[in-house]
Each structure stands twice: as C-alpha cells, then as structure tokens.
Coordinates of C-alpha atoms and ligand atoms in Angstrom, one line a residue:
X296 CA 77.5 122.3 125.9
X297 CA 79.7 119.6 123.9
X298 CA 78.7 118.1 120.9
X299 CA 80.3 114.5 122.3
X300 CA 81.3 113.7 125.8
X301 CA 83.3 110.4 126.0
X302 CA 83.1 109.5 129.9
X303 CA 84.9 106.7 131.7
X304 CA 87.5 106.0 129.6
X305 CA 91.0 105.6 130.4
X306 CA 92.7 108.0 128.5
X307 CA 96.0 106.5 126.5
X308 CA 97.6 110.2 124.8
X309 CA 98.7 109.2 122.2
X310 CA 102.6 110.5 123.7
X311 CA 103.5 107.4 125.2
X312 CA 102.8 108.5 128.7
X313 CA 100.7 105.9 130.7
X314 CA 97.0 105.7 130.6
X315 CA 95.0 107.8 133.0
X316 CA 91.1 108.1 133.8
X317 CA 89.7 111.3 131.7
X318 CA 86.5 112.3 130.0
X319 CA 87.0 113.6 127.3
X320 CA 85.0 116.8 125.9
X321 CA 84.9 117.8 122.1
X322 CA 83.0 120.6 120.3
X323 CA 83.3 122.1 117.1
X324 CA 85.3 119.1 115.5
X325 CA 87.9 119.6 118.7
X326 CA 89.1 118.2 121.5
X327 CA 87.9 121.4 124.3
X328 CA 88.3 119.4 128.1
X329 CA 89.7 116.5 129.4
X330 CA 89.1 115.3 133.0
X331 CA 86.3 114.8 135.3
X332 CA 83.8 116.9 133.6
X333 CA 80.3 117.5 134.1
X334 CA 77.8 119.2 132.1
X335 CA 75.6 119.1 128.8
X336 CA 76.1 117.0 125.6
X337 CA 74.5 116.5 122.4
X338 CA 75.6 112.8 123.1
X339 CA 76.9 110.9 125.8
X340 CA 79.4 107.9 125.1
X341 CA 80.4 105.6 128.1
X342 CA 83.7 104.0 127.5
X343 CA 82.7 102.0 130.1
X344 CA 86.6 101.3 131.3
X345 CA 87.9 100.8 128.1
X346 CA 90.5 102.6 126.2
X347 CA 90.1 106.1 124.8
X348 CA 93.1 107.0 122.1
X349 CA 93.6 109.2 119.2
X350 CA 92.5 108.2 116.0
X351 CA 95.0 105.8 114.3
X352 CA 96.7 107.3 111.8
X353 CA 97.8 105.2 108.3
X354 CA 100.9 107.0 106.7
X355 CA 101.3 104.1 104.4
X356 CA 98.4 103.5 102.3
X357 CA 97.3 103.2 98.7
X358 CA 93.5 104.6 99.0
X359 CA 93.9 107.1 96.1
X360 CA 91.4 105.7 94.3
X361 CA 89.0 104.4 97.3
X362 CA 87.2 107.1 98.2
X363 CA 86.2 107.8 94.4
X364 CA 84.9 104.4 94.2
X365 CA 83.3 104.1 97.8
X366 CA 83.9 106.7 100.1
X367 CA 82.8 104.8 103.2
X368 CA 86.6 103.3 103.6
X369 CA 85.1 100.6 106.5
X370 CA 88.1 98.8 106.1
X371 CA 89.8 101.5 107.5
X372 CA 87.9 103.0 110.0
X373 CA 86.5 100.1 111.9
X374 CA 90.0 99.5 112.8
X375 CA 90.2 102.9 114.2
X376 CA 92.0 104.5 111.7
X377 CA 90.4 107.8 111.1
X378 CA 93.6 109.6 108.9
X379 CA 95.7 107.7 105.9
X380 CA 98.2 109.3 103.9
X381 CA 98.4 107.9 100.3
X382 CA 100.1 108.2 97.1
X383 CA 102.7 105.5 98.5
X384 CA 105.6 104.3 96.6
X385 CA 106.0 106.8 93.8
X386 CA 102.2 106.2 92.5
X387 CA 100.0 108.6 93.4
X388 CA 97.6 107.1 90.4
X389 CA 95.2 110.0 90.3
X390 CA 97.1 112.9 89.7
X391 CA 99.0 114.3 87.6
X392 CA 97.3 112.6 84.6
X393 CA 99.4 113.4 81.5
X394 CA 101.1 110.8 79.1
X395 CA 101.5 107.1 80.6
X396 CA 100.1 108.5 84.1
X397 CA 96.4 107.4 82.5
X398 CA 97.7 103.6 81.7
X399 CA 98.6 103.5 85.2
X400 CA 95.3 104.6 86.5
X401 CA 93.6 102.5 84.0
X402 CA 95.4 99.4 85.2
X403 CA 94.6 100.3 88.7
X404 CA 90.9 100.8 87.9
X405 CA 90.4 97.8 85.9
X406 CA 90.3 95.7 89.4
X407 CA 87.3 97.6 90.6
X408 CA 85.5 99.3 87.4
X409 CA 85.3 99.8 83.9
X410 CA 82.9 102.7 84.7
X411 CA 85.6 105.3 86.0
X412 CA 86.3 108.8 83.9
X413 CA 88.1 111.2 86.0
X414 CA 87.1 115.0 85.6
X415 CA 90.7 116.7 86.2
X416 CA 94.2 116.5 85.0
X417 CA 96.2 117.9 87.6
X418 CA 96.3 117.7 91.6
X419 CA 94.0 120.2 92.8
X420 CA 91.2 118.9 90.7
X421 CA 91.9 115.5 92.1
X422 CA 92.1 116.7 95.8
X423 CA 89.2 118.8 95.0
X424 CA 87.2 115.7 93.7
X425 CA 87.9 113.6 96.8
X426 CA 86.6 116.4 98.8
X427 CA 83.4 116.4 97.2
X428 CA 82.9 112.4 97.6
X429 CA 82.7 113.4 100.9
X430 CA 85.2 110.5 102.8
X431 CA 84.0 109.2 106.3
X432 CA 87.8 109.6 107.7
X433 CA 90.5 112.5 106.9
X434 CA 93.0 111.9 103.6
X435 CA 95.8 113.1 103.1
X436 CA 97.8 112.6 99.8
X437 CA 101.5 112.4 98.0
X438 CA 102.6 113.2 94.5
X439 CA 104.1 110.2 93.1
X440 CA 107.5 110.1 91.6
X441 CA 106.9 107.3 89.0
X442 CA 103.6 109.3 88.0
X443 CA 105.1 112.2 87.1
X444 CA 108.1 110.5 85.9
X445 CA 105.2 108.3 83.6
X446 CA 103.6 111.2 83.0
X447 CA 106.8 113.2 81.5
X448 CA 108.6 110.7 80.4
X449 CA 106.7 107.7 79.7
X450 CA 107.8 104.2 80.4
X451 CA 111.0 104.7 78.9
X452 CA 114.1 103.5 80.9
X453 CA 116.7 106.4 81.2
X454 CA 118.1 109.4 82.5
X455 CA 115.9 112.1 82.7
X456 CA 117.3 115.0 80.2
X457 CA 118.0 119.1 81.7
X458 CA 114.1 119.4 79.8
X459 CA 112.6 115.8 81.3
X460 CA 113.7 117.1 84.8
X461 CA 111.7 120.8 84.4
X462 CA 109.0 118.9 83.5
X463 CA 108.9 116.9 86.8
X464 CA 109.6 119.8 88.9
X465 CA 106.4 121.6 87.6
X466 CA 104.6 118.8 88.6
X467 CA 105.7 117.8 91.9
X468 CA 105.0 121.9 92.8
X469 CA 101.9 121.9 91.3
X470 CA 101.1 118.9 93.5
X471 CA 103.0 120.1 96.8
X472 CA 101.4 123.8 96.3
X473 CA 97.8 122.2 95.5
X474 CA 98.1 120.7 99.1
X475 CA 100.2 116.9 98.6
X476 CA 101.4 116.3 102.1
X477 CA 104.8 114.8 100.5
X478 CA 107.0 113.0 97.6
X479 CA 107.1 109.6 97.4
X480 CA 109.2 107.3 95.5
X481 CA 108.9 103.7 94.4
X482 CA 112.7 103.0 93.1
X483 CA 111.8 99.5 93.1
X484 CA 109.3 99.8 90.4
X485 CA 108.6 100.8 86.6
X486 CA 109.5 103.8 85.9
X487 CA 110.9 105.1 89.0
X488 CA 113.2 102.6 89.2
X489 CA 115.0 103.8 85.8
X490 CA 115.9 107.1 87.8
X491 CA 119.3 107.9 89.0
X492 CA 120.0 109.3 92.6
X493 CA 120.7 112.7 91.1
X494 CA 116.9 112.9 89.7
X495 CA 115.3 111.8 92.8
X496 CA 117.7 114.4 94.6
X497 CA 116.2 117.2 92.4
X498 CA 113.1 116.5 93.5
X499 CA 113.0 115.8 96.8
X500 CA 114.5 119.4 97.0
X501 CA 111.1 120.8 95.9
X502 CA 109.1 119.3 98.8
X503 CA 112.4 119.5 101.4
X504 CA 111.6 123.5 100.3
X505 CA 108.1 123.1 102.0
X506 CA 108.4 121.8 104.5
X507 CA 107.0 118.2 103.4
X508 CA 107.7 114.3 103.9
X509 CA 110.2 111.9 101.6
X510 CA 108.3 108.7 101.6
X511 CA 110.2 106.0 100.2
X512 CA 109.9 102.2 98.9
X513 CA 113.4 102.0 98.3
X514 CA 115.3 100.4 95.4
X515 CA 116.1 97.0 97.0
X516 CA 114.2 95.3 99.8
X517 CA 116.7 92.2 100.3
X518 CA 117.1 90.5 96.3
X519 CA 120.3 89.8 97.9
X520 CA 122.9 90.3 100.8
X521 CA 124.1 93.9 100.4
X522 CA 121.0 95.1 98.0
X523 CA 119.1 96.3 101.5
X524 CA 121.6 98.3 102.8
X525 CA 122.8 99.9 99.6
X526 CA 119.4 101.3 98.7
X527 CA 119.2 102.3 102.2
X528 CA 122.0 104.2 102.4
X529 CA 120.6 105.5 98.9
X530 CA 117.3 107.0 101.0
X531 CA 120.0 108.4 103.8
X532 CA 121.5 110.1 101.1
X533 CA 118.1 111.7 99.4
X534 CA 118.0 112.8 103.7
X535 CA 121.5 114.1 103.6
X536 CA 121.5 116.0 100.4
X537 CA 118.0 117.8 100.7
X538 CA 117.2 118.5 104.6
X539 CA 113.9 116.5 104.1
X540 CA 112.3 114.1 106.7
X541 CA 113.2 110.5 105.5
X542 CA 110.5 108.2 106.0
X543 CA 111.2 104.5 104.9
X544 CA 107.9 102.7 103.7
X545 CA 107.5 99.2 105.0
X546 CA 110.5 98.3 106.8
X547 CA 111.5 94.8 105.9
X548 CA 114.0 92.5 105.1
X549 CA 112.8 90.5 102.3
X550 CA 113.8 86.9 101.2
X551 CA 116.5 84.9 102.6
X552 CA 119.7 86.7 101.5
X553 CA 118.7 89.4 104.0
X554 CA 116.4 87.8 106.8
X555 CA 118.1 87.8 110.1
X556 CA 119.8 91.3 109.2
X557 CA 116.6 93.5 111.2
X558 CA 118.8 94.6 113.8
X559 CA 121.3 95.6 111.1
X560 CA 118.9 98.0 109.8
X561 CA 118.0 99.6 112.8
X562 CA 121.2 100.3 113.5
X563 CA 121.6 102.1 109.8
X564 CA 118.8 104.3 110.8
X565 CA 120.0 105.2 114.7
X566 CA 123.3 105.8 112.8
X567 CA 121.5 108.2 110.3
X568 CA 119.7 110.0 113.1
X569 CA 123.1 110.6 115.1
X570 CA 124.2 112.5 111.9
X571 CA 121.3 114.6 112.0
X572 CA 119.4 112.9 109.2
X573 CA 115.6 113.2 110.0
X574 CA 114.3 109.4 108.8
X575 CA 112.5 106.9 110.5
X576 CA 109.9 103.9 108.7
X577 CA 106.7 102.2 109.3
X578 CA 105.7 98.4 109.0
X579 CA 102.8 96.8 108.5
X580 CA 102.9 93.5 110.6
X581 CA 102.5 90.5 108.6
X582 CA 105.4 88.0 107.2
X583 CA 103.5 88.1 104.0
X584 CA 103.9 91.2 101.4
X585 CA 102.0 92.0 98.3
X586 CA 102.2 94.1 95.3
X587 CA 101.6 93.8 91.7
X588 CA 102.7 90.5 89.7
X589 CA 105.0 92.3 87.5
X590 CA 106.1 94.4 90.1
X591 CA 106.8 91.0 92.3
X592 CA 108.2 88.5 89.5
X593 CA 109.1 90.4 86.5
X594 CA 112.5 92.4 85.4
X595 CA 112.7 96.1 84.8
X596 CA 114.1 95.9 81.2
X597 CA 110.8 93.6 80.2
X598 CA 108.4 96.9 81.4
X599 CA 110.0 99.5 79.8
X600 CA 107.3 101.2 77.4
X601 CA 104.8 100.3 79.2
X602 CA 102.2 96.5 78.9
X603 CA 101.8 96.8 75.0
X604 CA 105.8 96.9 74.7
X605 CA 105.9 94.2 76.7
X606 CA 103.5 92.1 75.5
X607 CA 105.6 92.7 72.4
X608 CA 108.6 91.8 73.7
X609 CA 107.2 87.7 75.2
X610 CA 105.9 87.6 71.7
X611 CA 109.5 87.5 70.5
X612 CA 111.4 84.0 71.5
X613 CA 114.3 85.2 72.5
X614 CA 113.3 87.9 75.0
X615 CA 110.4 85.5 75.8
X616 CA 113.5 82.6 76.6
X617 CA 115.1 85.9 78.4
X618 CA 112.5 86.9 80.1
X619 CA 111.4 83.5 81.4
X620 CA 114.9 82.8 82.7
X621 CA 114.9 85.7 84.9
X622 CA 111.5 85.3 86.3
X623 CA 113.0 82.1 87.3
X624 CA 115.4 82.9 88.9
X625 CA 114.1 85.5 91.0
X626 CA 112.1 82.9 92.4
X627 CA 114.7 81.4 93.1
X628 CA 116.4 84.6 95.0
X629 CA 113.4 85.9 97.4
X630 CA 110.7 83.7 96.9
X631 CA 109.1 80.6 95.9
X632 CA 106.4 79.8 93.5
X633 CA 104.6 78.1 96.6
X634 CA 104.9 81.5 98.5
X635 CA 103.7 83.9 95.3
X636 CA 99.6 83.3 95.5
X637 CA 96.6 85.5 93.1
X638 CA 95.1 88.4 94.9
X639 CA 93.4 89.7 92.1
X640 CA 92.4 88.8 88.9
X641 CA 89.8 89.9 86.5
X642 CA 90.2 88.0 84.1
X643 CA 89.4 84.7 85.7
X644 CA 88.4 85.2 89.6
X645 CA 88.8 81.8 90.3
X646 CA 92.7 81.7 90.0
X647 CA 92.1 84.3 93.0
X648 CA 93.6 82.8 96.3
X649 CA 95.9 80.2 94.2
X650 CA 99.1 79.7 94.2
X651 CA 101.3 80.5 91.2
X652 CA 102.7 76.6 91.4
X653 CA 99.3 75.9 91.5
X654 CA 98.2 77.5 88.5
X655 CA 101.6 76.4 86.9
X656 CA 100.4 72.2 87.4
X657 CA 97.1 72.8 85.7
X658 CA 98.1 74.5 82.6
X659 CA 101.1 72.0 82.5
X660 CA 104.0 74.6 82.7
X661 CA 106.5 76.0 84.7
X662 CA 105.6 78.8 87.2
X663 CA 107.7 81.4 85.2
X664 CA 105.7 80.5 81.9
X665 CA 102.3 80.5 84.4
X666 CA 103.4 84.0 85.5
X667 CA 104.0 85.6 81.3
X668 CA 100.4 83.7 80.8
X669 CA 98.6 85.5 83.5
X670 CA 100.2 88.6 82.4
X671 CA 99.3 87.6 78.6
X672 CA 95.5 88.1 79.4
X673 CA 95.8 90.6 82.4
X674 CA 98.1 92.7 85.3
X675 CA 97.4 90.4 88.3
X676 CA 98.0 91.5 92.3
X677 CA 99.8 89.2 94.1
X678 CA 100.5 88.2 97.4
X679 CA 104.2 86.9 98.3
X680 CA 105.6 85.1 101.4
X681 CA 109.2 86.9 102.0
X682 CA 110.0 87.7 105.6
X683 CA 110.7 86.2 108.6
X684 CA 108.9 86.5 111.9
X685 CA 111.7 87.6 114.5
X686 CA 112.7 90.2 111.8
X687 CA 109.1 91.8 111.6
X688 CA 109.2 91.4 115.9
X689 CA 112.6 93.4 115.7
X690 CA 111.1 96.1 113.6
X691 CA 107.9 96.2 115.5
X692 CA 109.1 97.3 118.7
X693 CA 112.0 99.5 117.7
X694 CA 110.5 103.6 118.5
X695 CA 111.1 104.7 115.0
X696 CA 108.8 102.5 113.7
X697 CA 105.2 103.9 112.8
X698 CA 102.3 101.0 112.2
X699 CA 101.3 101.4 108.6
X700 CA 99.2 99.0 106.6
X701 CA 100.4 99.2 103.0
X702 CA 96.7 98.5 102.4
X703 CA 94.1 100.5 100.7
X704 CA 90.5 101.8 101.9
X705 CA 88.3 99.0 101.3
X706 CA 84.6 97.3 102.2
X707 CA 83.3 94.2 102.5
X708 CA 80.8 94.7 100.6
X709 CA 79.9 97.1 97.2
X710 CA 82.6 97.9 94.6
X711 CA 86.0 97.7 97.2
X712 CA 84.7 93.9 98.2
X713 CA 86.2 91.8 95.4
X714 CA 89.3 89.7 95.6
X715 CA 91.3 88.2 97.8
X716 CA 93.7 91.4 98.9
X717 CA 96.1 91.1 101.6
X718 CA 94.1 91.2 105.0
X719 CA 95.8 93.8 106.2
X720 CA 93.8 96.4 104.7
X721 CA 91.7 95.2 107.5
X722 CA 93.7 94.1 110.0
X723 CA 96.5 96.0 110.5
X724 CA 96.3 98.2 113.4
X725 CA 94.0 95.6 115.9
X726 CA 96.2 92.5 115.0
X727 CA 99.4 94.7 116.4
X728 CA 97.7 95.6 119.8
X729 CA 96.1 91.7 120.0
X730 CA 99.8 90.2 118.5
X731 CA 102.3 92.5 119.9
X732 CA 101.1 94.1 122.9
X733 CA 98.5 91.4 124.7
X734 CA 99.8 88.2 123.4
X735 CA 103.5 88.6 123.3
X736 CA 104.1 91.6 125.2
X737 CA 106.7 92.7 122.4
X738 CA 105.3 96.9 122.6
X739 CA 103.6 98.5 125.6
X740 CA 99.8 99.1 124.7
X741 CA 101.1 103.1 125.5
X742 CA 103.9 102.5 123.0
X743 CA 101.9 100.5 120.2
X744 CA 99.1 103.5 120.2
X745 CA 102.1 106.4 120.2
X746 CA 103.3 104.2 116.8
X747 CA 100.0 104.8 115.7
X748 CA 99.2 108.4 116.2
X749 CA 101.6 111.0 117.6
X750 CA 104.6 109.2 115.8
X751 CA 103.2 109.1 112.4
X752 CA 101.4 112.8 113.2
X753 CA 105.4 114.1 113.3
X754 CA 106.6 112.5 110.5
X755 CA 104.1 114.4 108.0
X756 CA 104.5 117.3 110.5
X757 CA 100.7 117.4 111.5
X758 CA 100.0 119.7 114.6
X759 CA 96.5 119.3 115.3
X760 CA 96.3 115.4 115.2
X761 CA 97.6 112.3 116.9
X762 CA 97.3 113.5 119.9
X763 CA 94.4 113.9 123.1
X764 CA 95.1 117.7 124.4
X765 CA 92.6 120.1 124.3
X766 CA 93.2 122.1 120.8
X767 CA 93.7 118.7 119.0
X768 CA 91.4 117.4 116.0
X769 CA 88.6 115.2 118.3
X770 CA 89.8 111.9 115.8
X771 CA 89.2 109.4 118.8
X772 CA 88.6 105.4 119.3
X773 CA 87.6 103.7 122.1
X774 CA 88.5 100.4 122.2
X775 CA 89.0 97.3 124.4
X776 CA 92.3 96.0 124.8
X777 CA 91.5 92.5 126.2
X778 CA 89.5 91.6 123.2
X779 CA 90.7 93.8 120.2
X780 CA 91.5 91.4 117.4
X781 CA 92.2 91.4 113.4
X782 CA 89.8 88.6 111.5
X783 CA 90.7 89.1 108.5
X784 CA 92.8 86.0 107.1
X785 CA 94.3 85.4 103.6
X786 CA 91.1 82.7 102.6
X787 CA 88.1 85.7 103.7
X788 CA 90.1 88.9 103.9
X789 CA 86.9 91.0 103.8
X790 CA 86.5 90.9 107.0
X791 CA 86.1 93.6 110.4
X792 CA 88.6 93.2 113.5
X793 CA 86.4 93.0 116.8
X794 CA 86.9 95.0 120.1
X795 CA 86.6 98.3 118.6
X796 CA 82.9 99.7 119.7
X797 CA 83.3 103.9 119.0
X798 CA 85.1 106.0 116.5
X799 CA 85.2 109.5 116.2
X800 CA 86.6 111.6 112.7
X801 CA 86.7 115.6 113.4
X802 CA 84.3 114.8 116.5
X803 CA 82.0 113.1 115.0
X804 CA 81.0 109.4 115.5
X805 CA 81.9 106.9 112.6
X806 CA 81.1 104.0 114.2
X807 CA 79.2 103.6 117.1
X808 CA 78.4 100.6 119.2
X809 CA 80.3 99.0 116.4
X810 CA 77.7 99.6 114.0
X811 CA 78.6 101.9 111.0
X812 CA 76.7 105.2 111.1
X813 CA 76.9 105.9 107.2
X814 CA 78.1 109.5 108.1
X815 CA 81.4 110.9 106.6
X816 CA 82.8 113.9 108.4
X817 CA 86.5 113.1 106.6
X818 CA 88.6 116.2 105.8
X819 CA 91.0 116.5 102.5
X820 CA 94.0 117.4 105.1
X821 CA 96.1 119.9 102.7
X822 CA 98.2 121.9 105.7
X823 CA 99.9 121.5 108.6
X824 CA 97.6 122.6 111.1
X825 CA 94.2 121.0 109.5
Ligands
ZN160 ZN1 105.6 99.9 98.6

C-alpha cells in the first residue's frame, strides 16, 4: 500500500528527458514505483493531465531566519519549491554568533521582531533549533564568510592576521562538521569585502576538504567595464586553487558599464569548465535586484566598525561631504535615484514602495543626503533597477544556470507579511515557466524544470533529491503549465503565483488543491544522501 499515489500525470524527471505519462507511487517519504500502477493508497491524487516534477529546489535564498519566525515558508512552497539552501552571500545571520555576528542578526531581525533571543551560539544549536520549528519544506544551510569574519574580526577593514585566520577556520569546521551544506561569500559587502583572495582561499579549502559547495556573490557585479570579469575570474580562481565546486550566486550584469556583456560571461564560465574548474551560477529572473541600502548605495570605508562607527563618521563634515560625494556618484555609475525604491523600513512604513528621488523632493534634498537620512534613523532594504532584459534572457537559457530566487521564506500574512520585498520571494520559479518557457519559448518546459531540480541537486551534491526515480526523496509538484503564473508585483508583493494545485515535501502533501494543509514534514538536510 502507498502512502500517496499521484495518477495521471505526465511525468517531467527532473533530467531533462521529455515528459512521459507515469503514476507515481511514494511510501515512507520516497519515491517506490513509477508507471501504470494499480493498487492501495492512503490517498489518491489525480494530476488530471497536468505536470508532475520534482520539487523545485532554491540554492539561492536568504530564509535563515524564516523558519524561526514562521515556519510555514508559503512563499516558498506554493511555488513548488519544497528545498532552499541559505546562508547566501557570506551571511549566514544565525550562526556562529560571536562578536559583531549578533549586530548583524539584530539588524536582520529588527524588520520582522523585536521579540527574538536566540538559544545557541554556534551552528549545531542553530540547525538544531530550525529542526525543532518544525519547517513545512527541507533547509539546507551555509556558514557565512562575512559572519565569521564579523564574528572574529569585527567590522574592521583589513587583512586577516596568522591568529584572525585560525579563528575563522574553527568556525567554518564547526559549521561544515555540524552539517552546513557549503561556504558562501559576499565579497561585495561589509566585512567580507575587506578580505583578500588569499583569506577566502584558506577557507574555501576547509569545505573543498568535504566535499561541499563555494557559493559566491562576487566582489563586482558591473560598477564598471572590467569590474565583472575581474571578480569573476577572482571566483575561478577560489575554483582553481581549492578543487571546490564554484557556484556563482545571481548571475548578472549590473548597470550600464556591463549590460550587453551576458554572452561575455558565459563564455568565462564554458572557458573555466574546459579547464576543469567545477562552477556554474543561478539567476533569479527579474531586471530588478535588491539588497540592503548601505549594501546598494554606500562605500566600504564608511561601514567599517560597524553602524555606530558610521553614524560617527556622517556626524563629522568632512567624511559626511566624503561620504555624500560617493554615494553620488555611484548613482551615477549603476543606478539612478529613480531606479533605487524602499523595500523596508521600520522606522516609517510609509516611505515603503517610494522611490529614493521621491523621498529626496519631500525633505528638500538631494538623493545622496535622502539616503545618510534614512540610514540616520534606520538600515533600510532596498530595491534597485540595474539589468537589462536580453542580458537576464541570455542567462536564463544558458544550461549552467540553476533558477534561484535570491528571496527569503515569507507569508502573506503573520510576522513574514510586512513590507514591500522584492516579488520574487514569491514569484520566482512560476514567472520562469509562464515568462520563459510558455510565453517566449526562450527554455524548454523539460529544460526550465531540470534548472530547477536535478541541476541545482548536483551543485550541493544531493543524491536523493531533484529527481523522479524510484529511491529519490517523494519532494513532488504537480502543476499546470498552460496556466502557471507569478502575481506577485513590486506594489502587492505578498502575493501566491496560480497554476500550482499539489505539493508534496518527503511525500507528504503541503498544499493540496491549492489550499495550504498547515502540515510541515520539512527536513534540516545536513548530508549528502538526506
Ligand atoms: Zn547576493
């Protein structure tokens, strides 16, 4: 007897082969018969002719914190994601919390809570914690180089020291050994940004050593013409030097000194790969980014120390006059103040959705003073308009390109429902099979759903997942690709895709009849074969 028989569908792999008609059997959490079968089941699903694929899986996300907040994650899984892998671009906020690492979890919480004490310090108490919540889709986690490095070394902007560096080892293996899935880096950002290659080298060694993924956000994304490929051949250099699997976080080529240049990043990668360098990316597929307003607008030299420092620093008038000047002008390099709009703001909600210029008119000031005023009274998220169309279609059909959302876990309604966050939290996946495959045909729907599950399942070098073959983790959707769609805008980003009626997480149903069932079968995934 199975505990879930899903009959009628038309079976999509997950490999990339083409879609075939298959029941599909599960029992025990697994996948255990696929075909025409007959026989008893606890419960019955008809796919009714629609589409039956392996659960999408998220390598790029930023949920650490969800699922301690609300462990429901429907942003998530009524797009059919039923895996994410977190700790994305060097913060894994939760763990290790030593030093500065709490500021940076503070800062992070302060969107959502003020009621938040974590229990543990270090990364198995964290996992362990995010077990207990008791998640309704699988996590899986990375330690975060600019934590540790905040958490050894503070905010402060140099080279880590012989004793610095034994202090960040320890805590990427405590991580790694407590069950991280990877190392991620964020050499764009405060602090990880003040690290050298030779740093990042060291510890990327540690996870290379087990086995584990090298996420990256990488130093330069496109603040001008060569930035892009010199931090990329940074990344293929981490690859070359260590062994490990290279995985570039949201492919892009952001602003206008780099937009048009897709194709020449592509290339970089094929090129890498010929050398034997394992890396590949993922991309979420919007024109439109987002990230923190410091991390968007403001200089590295202003952060160092950490918010009070710098709050110290704009209270001075010449580093305020410094300061100001280079906000300006990166404006002026990758963005406008048109394109830079609140996401979230505590302080004042109602700035939420507005533009920077916007702000700038009404308190009579330019957009670079608007920016140090809304960082005077609180961190801000911001969402920035910095790539082109054709260059996110060239990235989205190349094969080395996994669909990842950059978003966190959140609801549309309870603690995870305020702002205005980039829709792709809950968009992501749908709006690439209704964009990409069914409106423009860029991506086969067999292609689009192997960029979504067996693709990513390599990267992290998952065995059991991504994949419909008896023996595989029963993490299924059933969807309808004629009417799958993303709703979710930038004005009402809270909001569920359509066309997406079943979900099963470890063979049990998440959402059924597109209604939410409340249950929350989600694993902490710590190994390989989990
Ligand atoms: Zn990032």
């Amino acid at each position: 007897m199975y505990d879930l028989l899903i009959k009628n569908g038309y079976t999509i792999d997950g490999t990339g082969s083409a879609a075939y008609r298959a029941d599909v059997g599960v029992k025990d959490g697994d996948i255990v018969a696929l075909g025409q079968l007959e026989g008893e089941a606890a419960k019955i699903i008809d796919a009714g002719r629609l589409v039956v694929s392996p659960g999408f899986i998220d390598l790029h996300t930023h949920s650490d914190l969800s699922f301690l907040l609300d462990p429901t994650a429907q942003s998530k899984v009524r797009q059919g994601v039923t895996f994410e892998l977190a700790g994305n671009c060097g913060f894994s906020f939760c763990a290790p919390l030593q030093g500065a690492a709490h500021e940076m979890l503070q800062s992070r919480v302060a969107q959502y809570t003020d009621a938040f004490q974590p229990t543990w310090s270090d990364f198995g108490g964290y996992l362990d914690a995010v077990q207990r919540a008791q998640s309704t889709l699988n996590l899986a986690v990375q330690v975060g180089h600019g934590t540790v490095r905040a958490a050894v070394m503070g905010m402060d902007a140099r080279a880590a020291s012989g004793e610095d560096l034994e202090g960040m080892k320890a805590l990427v293996t405590e991580g790694l050994d407590a069950g991280a899935m990877g190392f991620s880096t964020g050499l764009f950002y405060a602090p990880g940004n003040y690290a050298r290659l030779e740093e990042v080298i060291e510890l990327a060694a540690v996870a290379a050593a087990r086995g584990k993924l090298y996420s990256t956000h990488m130093r330069d994304e496109g603040s001008h013409s060569v930035g892009l490929f010199v931090a990329l051949n940074e990344a293929i250099e981490i690859g070359r030097r260590t062994g490990i699997r290279v995985q570039i976080s949201h492919v892009k080529c952001s602003g206008p000194a780099v937009w048009g240049r897709a194709e020449d990043v592509l290339d970089l990668f094929e090129r890498s790969r010929r050398e034997g360098i394992d890396l590949a990316g993922d991309q979420y597929p919007y024109t439109v980014a987002s990230t923190s307003l410091t991390g968007a607008l403001f200089p590295r030299w202003a952060l160092e120390g950490g918010r009070e420092a710098t709050l110290r620093r704009m209270a001075k008038t010449a580093e305020r006059q410094r300061l100001h000047a280079d906000i300006t002008a990166t404006f002026a390099k990758w963005s406008t103040p048109e394109g830079v709009l609140i996401a979230r703001f505590v302080p004042d909600p109602q700035l939420e959705g507005m533009q920077v210029a916007q702000i700038a008119e009404s308190l009579r000031c330019d957009p670079a003073e608007a920016a140090m005023r809304l960082y005077e009274r609180a961190e801000a998220a911001v969402i920035v308009h910095a790539m082109q169309e054709t260059d996110v279609e060239t990235i989205a059909s190349h094969p080395l390109i996994a669909v990842g959302s950059d978003g966190s876990s959140l609801s549309a309604s309870g603690v995870l429902s305020v702002g205005k966050p980039h829709p792709r939290s809950y968009g992501t996946n749908p709006r690439f099979l209704a964009r990409f495959v069914r409106q423009s045909r860029l991506v086969r729907l067999e292609e689009a759903i192997r960029k979504m599950t067996l693709l990513p399942a390599s990267r992290l070098g998952l065995t059991r997942r991504g994949r419909i073959a008896p023996g595989f983790a029963a993490d299924l959707v059933v969807f309808d690709p004629n009417t799958i769609a993303d709703t979710a805008t930038f004005e009402a980003p809270h909001s569920y895709p359509t066309g997406i009626p079943h979900v099963a997480v470890n063979g049990v149903l998440v959402i059924e009849n597109g209604t939410f069932t409340g249950r929350t079968p989600g694993k902490v995934i710590r190994g390989f074969h989990d």
